[in-house]
Short mmCIF file of C-alpha atoms and ligand atoms in Angstrom, two decimals:
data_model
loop_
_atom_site.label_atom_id
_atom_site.label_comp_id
_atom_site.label_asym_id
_atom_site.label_seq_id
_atom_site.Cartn_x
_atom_site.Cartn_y
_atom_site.Cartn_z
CA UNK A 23 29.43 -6.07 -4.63
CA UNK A 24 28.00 -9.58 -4.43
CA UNK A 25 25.26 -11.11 -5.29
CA UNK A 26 24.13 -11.46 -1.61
CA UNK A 27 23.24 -8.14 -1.68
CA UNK A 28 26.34 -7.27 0.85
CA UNK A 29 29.07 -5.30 0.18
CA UNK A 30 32.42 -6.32 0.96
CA UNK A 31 34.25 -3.23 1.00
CA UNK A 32 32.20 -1.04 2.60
CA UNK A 33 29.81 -3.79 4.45
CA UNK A 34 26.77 -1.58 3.85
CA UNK A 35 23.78 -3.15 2.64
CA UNK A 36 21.71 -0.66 0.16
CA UNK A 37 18.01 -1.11 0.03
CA UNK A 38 15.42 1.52 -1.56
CA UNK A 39 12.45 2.48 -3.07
CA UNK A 40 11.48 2.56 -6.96
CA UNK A 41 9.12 5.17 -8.08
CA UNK A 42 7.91 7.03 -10.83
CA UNK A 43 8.45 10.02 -9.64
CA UNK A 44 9.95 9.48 -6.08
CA UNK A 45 11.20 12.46 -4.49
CA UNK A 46 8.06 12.99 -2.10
CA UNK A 47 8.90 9.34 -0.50
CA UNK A 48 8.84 9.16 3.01
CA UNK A 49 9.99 5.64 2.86
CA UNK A 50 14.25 6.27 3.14
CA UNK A 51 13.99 8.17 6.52
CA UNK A 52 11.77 5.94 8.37
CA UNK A 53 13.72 2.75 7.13
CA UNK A 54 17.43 4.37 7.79
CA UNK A 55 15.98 5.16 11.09
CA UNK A 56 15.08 1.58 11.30
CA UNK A 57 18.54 0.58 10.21
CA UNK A 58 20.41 2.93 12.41
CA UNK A 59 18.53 1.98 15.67
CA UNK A 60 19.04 -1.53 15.26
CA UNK A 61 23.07 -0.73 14.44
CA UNK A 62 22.45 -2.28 11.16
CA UNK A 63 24.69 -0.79 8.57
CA UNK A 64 22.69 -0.25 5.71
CA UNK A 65 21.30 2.21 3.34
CA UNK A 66 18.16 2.74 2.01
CA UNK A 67 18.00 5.54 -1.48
CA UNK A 68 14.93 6.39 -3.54
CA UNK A 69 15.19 5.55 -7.10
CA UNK A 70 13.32 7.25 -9.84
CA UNK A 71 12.71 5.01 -12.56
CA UNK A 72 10.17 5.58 -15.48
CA UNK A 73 7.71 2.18 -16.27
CA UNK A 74 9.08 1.67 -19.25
CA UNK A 75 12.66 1.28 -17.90
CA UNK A 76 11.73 -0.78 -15.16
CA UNK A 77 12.74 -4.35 -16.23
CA UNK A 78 15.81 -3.19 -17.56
CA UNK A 79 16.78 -1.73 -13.53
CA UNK A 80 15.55 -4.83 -12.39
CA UNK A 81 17.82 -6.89 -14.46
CA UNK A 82 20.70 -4.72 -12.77
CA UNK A 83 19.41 -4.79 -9.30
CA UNK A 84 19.59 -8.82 -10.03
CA UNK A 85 23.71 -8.33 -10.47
CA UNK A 86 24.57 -5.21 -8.56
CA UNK A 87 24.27 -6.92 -5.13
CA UNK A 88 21.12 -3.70 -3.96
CA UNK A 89 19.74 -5.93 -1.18
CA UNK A 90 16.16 -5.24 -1.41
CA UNK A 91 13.75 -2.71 -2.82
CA UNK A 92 10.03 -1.03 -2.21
CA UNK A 93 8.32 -0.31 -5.19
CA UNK A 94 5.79 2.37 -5.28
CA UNK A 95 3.37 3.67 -7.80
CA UNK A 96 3.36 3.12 -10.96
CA UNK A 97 5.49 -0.18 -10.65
CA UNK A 98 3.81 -2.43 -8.35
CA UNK A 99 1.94 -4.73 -11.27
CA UNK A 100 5.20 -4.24 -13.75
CA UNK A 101 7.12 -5.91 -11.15
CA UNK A 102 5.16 -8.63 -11.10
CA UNK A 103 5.27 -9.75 -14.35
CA UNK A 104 9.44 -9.35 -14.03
CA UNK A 105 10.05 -11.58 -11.50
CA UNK A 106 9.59 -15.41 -11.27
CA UNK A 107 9.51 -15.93 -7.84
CA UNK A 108 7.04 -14.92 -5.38
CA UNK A 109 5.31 -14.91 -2.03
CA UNK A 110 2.12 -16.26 -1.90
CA UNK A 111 0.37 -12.77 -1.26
CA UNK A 112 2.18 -11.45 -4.13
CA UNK A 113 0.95 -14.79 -6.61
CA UNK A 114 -2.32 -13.56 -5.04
CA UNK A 115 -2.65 -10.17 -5.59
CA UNK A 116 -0.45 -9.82 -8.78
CA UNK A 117 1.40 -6.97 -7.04
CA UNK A 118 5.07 -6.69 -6.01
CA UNK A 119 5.60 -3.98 -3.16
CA UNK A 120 8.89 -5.71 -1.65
CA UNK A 121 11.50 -7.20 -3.47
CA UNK A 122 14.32 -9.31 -1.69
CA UNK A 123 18.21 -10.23 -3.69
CA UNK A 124 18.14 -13.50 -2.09
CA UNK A 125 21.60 -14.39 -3.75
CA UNK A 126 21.14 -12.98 -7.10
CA UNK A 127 17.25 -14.19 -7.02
CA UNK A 128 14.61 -11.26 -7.24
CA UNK A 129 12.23 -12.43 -4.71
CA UNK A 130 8.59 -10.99 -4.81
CA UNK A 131 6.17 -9.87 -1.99
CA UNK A 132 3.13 -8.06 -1.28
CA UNK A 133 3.23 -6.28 2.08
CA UNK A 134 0.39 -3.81 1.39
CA UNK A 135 -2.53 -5.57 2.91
CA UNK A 136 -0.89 -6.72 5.61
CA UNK A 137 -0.13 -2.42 6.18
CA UNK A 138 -3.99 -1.92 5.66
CA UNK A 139 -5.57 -4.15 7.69
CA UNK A 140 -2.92 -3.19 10.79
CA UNK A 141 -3.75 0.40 10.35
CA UNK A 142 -7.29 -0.09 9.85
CA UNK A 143 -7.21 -1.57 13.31
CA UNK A 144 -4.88 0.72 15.20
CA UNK A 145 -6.45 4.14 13.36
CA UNK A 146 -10.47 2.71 14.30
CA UNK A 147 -9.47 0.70 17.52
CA UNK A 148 -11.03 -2.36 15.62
CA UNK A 149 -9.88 -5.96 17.46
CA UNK A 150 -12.10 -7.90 14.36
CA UNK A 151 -13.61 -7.29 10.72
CA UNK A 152 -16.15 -10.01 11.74
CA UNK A 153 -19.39 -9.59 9.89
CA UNK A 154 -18.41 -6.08 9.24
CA UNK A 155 -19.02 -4.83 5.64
CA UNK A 156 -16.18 -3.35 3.45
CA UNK A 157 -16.91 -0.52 0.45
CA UNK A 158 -13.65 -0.53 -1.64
CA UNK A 159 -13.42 2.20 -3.81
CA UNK A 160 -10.85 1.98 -7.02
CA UNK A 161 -10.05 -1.69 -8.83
CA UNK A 162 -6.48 -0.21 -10.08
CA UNK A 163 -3.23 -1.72 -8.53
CA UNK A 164 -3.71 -0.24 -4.66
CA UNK A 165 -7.33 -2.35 -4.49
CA UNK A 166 -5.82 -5.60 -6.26
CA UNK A 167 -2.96 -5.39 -3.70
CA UNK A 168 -5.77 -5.60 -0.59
CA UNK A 169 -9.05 -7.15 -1.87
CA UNK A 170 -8.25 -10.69 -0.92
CA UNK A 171 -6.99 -10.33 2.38
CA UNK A 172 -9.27 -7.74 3.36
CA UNK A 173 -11.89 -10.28 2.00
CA UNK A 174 -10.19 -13.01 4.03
CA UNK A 175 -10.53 -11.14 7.29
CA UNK A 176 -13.58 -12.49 8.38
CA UNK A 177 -15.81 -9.94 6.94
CA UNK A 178 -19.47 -10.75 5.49
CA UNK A 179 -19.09 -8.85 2.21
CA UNK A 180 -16.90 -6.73 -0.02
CA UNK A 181 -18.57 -4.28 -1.81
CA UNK A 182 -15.72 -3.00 -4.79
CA UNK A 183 -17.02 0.55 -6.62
CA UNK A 184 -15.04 1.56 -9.60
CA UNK A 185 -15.51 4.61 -12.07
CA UNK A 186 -14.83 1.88 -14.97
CA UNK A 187 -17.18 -1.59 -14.13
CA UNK A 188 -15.71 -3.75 -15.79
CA UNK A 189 -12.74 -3.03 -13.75
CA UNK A 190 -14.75 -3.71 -10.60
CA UNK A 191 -15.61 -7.09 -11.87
CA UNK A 192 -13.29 -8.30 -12.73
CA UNK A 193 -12.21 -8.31 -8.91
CA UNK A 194 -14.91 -8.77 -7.46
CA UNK A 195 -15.33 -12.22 -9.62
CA UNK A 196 -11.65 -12.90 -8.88
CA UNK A 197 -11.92 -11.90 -4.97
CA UNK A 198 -15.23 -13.62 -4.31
CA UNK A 199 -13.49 -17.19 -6.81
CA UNK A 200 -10.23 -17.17 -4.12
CA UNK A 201 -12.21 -16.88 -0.77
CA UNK A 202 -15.50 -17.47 -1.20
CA UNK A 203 -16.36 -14.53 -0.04
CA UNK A 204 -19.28 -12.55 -0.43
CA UNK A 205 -18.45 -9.87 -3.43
CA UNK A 206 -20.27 -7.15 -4.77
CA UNK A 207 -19.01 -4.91 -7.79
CA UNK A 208 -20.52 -1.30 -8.20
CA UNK A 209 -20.31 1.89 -10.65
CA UNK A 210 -18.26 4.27 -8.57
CA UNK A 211 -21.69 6.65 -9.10
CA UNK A 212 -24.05 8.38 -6.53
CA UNK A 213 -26.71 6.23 -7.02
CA UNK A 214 -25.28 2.76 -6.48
CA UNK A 215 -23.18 3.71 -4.00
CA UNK A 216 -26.33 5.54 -1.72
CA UNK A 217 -28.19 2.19 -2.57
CA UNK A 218 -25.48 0.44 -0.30
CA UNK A 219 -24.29 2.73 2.22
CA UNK A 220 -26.51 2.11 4.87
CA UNK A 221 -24.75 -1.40 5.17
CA UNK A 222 -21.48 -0.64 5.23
CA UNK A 223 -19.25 -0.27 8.42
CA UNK A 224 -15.68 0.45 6.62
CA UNK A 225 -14.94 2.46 3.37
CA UNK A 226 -11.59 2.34 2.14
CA UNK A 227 -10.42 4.27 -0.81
CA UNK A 228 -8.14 2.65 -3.26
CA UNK A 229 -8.14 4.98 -6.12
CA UNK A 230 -5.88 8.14 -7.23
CA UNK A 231 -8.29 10.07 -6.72
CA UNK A 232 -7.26 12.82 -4.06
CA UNK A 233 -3.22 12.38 -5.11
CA UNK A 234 -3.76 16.05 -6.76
CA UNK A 235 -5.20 18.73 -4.46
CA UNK A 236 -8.42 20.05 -5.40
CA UNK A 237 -9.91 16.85 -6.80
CA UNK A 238 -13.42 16.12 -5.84
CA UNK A 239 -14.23 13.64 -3.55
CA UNK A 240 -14.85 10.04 -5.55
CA UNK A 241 -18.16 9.97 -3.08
CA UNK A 242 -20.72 12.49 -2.62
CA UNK A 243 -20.72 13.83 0.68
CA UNK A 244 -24.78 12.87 1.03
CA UNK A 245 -22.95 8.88 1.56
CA UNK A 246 -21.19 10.05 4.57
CA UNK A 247 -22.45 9.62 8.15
CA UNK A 248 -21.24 9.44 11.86
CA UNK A 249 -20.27 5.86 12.71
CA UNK A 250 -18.45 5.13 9.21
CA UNK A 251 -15.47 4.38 9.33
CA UNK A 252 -13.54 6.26 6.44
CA UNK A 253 -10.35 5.49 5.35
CA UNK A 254 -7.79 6.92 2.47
CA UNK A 255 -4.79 4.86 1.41
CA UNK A 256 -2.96 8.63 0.48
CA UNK A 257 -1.33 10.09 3.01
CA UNK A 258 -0.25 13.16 0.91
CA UNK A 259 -1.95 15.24 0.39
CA UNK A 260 -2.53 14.39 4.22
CA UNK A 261 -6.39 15.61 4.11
CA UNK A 262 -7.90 14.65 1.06
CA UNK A 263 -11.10 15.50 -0.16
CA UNK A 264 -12.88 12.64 1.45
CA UNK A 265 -11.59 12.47 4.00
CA UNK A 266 -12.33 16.10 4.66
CA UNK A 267 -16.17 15.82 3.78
CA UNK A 268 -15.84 12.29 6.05
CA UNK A 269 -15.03 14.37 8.82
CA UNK A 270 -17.52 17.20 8.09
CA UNK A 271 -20.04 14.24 8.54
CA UNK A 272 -18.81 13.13 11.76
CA UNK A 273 -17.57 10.06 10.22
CA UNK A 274 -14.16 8.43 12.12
CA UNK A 275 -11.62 9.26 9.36
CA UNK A 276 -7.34 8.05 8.65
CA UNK A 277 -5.34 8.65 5.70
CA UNK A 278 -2.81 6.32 4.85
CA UNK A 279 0.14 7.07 6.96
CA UNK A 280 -0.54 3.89 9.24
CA UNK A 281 -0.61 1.67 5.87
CA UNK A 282 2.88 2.97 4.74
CA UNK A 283 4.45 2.54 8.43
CA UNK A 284 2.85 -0.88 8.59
CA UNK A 285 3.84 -1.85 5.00
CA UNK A 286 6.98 -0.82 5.60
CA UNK A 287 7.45 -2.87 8.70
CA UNK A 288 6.98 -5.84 7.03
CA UNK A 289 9.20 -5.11 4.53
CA UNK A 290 12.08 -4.77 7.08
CA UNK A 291 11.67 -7.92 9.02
CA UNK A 292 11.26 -9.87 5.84
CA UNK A 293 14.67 -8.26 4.65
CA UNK A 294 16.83 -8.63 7.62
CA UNK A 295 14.69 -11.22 9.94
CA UNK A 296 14.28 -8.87 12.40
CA UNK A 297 11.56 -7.53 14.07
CA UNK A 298 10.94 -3.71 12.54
CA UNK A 299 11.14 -0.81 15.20
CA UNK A 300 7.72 0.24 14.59
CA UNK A 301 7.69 3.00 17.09
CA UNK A 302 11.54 4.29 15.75
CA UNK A 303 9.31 4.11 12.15
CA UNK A 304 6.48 5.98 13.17
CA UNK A 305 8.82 8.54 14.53
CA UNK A 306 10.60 9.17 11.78
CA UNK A 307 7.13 9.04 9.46
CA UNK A 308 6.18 11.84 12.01
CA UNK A 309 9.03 14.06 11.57
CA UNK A 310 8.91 14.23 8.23
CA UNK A 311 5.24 14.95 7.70
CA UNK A 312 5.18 17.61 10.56
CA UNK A 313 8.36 19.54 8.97
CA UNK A 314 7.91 23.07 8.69
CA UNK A 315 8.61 23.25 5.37
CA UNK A 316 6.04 20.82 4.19
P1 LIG B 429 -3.00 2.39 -8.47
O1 LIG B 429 -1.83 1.48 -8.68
O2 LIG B 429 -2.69 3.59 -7.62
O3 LIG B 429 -4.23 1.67 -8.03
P2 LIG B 429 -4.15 2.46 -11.12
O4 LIG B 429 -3.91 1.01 -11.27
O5 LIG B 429 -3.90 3.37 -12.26
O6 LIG B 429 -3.29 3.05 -9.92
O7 LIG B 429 -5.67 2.64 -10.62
C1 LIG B 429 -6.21 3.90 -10.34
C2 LIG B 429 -7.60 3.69 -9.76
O8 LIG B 429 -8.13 4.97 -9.41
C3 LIG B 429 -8.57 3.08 -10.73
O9 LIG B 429 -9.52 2.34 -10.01
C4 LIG B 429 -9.20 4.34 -11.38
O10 LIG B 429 -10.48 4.13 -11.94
P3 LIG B 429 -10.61 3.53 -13.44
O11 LIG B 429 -10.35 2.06 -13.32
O12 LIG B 429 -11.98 3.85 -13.86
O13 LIG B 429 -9.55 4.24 -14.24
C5 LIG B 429 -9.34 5.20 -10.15
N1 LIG B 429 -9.41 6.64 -10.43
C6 LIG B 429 -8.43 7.44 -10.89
N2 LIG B 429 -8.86 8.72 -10.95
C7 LIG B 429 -10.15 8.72 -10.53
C8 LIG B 429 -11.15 9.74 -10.35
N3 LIG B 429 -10.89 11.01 -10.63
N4 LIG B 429 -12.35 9.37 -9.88
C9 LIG B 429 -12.62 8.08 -9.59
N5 LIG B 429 -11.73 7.08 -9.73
C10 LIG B 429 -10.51 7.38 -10.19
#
């Protein structure tokens, strides 16, 4: 291959996804859908690769010509401190979701907020986030990856819970330093997050919690009313247990699905230029989560 990510011989482009573990990815159908409707010949894999190994399969991405990559949990903030150039969302966030071979360059990018804040307003028919209010829950990876621009989105404050403060405060003071922003960090407990509920219009959860079935819901279901808007960045399990008591309460509810079609998007027009066939995407996202089998 060569180092413009093209292969000579068999002029197929391979992209993919990096994960720890990977299998479950619904990323390589909805982007060789992408790839085939357009008549682009390329190919995108998943790739399980543990942390630890990570800069080592970077270093051979950087030589073996693979044309771009996702990267997926756990390796979005190990990629960052691997690669030397980046987008400005990516400097921003510290998180690398999209990585272009731009010659034998790793190039870094964050396309995660960019998937949140276009599902957020396709899933709640939102056409602002003027004045609203925004209760983040989690200050891992997923939230550093969508605090600012959510923050940046014309909202009037961003109100981050986490189970560990310090955490929480950290981006909150970082969040609120970049936009000026109104930012507000929280315990991820009952009691401070009741204290604040009544203000908020959007809750968004950021943390792992819910990736395992039969986890408890990170807020107690007491928080939850009609005319909240309550959205889960997992998308499997599809029905978490928030979003389950969210619905109980008459709440509007998504799961993530939206995020990783919109994420994805981006990813694709930033790769090949072109405009991403969101509704070939979505398709594809659909089949695979309404499979029999699953
Ligand atoms: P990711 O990249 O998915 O964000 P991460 O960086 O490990 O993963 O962050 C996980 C987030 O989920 C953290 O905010 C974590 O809280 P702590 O900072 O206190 O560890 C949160 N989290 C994980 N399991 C949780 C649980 N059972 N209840 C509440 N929060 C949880």
């Amino acid at each position: 291959m060569t180092s413009s990510g093209r292969n000579p011989e068999k002029k197929r482009a391979i992209y993919g996804v990096v994960g720890f573990p990977v299998k479950h990815s619904l990323s390589p159908g909805m982007h060789n859908a992408a790839f085939k409707s357009l008549g682009i010949k390329a190919t995108y894999l998943a790739f399980e690769v543990k942390p630890e190994d990570l800069p080592e399969f970077l270093k051979y991405v950087n030589s073996s010509g693979i044309a771009g990559l996702n990267l997926t949990v756990p390796h979005k903030e190990i990629a960052y401190k691997c690669l030397r150039n980046f987008s400005s969302e990516a400097k921003s966030t510290g998180t690398v979701n999209t990585i272009t071979n731009r010659g034998g360059k790793l190039h870094g990018d964050s396309t995660d907020a960019h998937g949140l804040l276009a599902s957020l307003k396709e899933e709640f028919n939102i056409r602002t986030f003027k004045n609203k209010t925004i209760l983040l829950l989690g200050a891992g990876g997923a939230a550093f990856a969508v605090a600012e621009k959510l923050a940046l989105s014309g909202i009037k404050t961003l109100y981050v819970a986490n189970r560990t403060l310090e955490k929480a405060d950290k981006l909150t003071q970082k969040t609120e330093r970049a936009t000026g922003v109104k930012c507000v960090a929280l315990p991820l407990d009952a009691k401070a997050v009741s204290a604040i509920i009544a203000d908020v219009d959007i809750l968004i959860n950021a943390t792992s919690a819910g990736l395992k079935r039969g986890v408890k819901s990170p807020i107690p279901a007491a928080s939850l009313r009609k005319g909240l808007f309550v959205y889960d960045m997992i998308y499997n399990p599809p029905l978490t247990a928030l979003l389950k008591e969210a619905k109980k309460a008459g709440a509007k509810t998504s799961n993530g699905l939206g995020m990783l079609l919109h994420q994805g998007a981006k990813s694709f027009s930033i790769w090949t230029g072109k405009k991403a066939p969101l509704n070939v995407m979505r398709n594809a996202l659909k089949k695979a989560t309404h499979h029999p089998c699953k």
